[in-house]
């Protein structure tokens, strides 16, 4: 490949890492916190519940000190809706406000910028019982929650992410345990895309609210974006890839940025009698909500070929494993890509391709909110030799730099995850952190923290502004 002249990472590039409340905090039913849908869902077979996780709720000062030791410029974490509003609306939990005030202040103590996700797969159970995102009222619920966040934390939090991976909630919601269908639902697709519509409208209104309440803050989506490849140059495979790109990616970004439904997806919904109902003002709300940046999670690309009509729309294995949609696209295993121990394809070059595609479509600054490799890390004599994670992250950071050199505006990089935590459905054993948490799936041990090899490596990457990988 021709050697490209590389543009250096800016000195104000936001190096950090990510967690989510339900996967890292623990203390899921103490200090006034109400249950979320994650706390009441059936725990995946053989995995731990969420009562402890990494116990970040009690260890956050130690954890943030370790993040500061790595030199983090930012820490992307989420706020638990039901820790702040135990019933989802109405009464505020003062201990919840107190915890997040302390968490934010601890970040600021080290000049770490809090990058806050408002909603990360954890709808309050009390609202879920009312129908969750199936309810038209869900828009107002989310706005009420947003007002509480902006009022209590808006003086110190200047970067907000609205809904983590709304596209995965829509496409793989049942697997994540975060989206449900009302009993007796007769048109599942219509129901799911109606829920998605309420989330799009809620997001748009919250972005407008943020700009009204905290004009100096910036807000954006946090979608899981995977550029979709055609399995071959066969024209029908290219059309299939366009279909899946629209359904998986562009529906959500077109709506977030331009306030309109992607035409391919709208046509698909029309064909299936699954178009969402618009309430008065929805179209205007979508048009009026504007992100200041695009946050996105990247784990890999997807590949598909022309449908042969046999695909079913059963829930996919997980958020990174392409399913298929009869008549639209068929999943394809990309033979050019290796896989992780958990069956996720690895595609650093596709990361550059994904960044380029997003930037060319939307022309907004971007921050990577998740990227990483889940693995069976082993603690041996107090060390974790996660050379595979260093290699994965190095290869992906190299591609960010190429994308920057391609003229794409990149604000920051927050790998998943800052510290070991509970996987969406593989429990504690699927580890992602720079910091090892010494517990097993069911044996909590002492929850002692250990610096992995990747901790020291990432510290050096940050200290050299990405020059020494
Ligand atoms: C993303 C979620 C994260 C995290 C990550 C890793 O989709 O936003 O919350 O779970 O996937 O996935 P998993 O935990 O399934 O390995």
XYZ file of N, CA, C and O in Angstrom, residues 15 24 64 67 119 138 157 253 283 342 347 410 431:
52
model
N -8.497 10.894 24.853
C -8.192 9.485 25.144
C -8.903 9.104 26.443
O -8.813 9.836 27.435
N -21.241 -2.178 35.484
C -20.025 -1.926 36.280
C -20.321 -1.599 37.754
O -19.536 -1.940 38.636
N -11.177 5.540 39.473
C -10.864 6.775 38.731
C -9.414 7.185 38.960
O -8.740 7.703 38.063
N -7.621 5.299 36.435
C -7.822 5.912 35.112
C -6.918 7.145 34.981
O -6.290 7.354 33.939
N -28.699 6.941 28.856
C -29.501 5.703 28.879
C -28.725 4.599 28.190
O -28.429 4.696 27.005
N -43.463 7.393 26.772
C -42.019 7.174 26.993
C -41.213 8.411 26.590
O -40.172 8.698 27.184
N -21.101 18.661 33.645
C -21.070 17.724 32.511
C -21.349 18.488 31.229
O -22.429 19.081 31.071
N -28.721 7.286 12.052
C -27.929 8.517 11.906
C -28.655 9.550 11.049
O -28.620 10.748 11.341
N -42.689 15.080 13.525
C -41.836 15.397 12.365
C -41.018 16.658 12.648
O -39.815 16.716 12.381
N -14.961 -15.179 21.170
C -16.427 -15.145 21.346
C -17.154 -14.988 20.017
O -18.315 -14.579 19.972
N -11.872 -6.463 12.475
C -11.619 -5.770 11.212
C -11.133 -4.339 11.455
O -11.916 -3.380 11.338
N -11.983 13.521 14.241
C -12.131 12.578 15.359
C -11.839 13.308 16.674
O -10.759 13.850 16.855
N -13.930 -10.556 29.512
C -13.318 -9.360 30.072
C -12.798 -8.421 28.991
O -12.275 -8.880 27.976
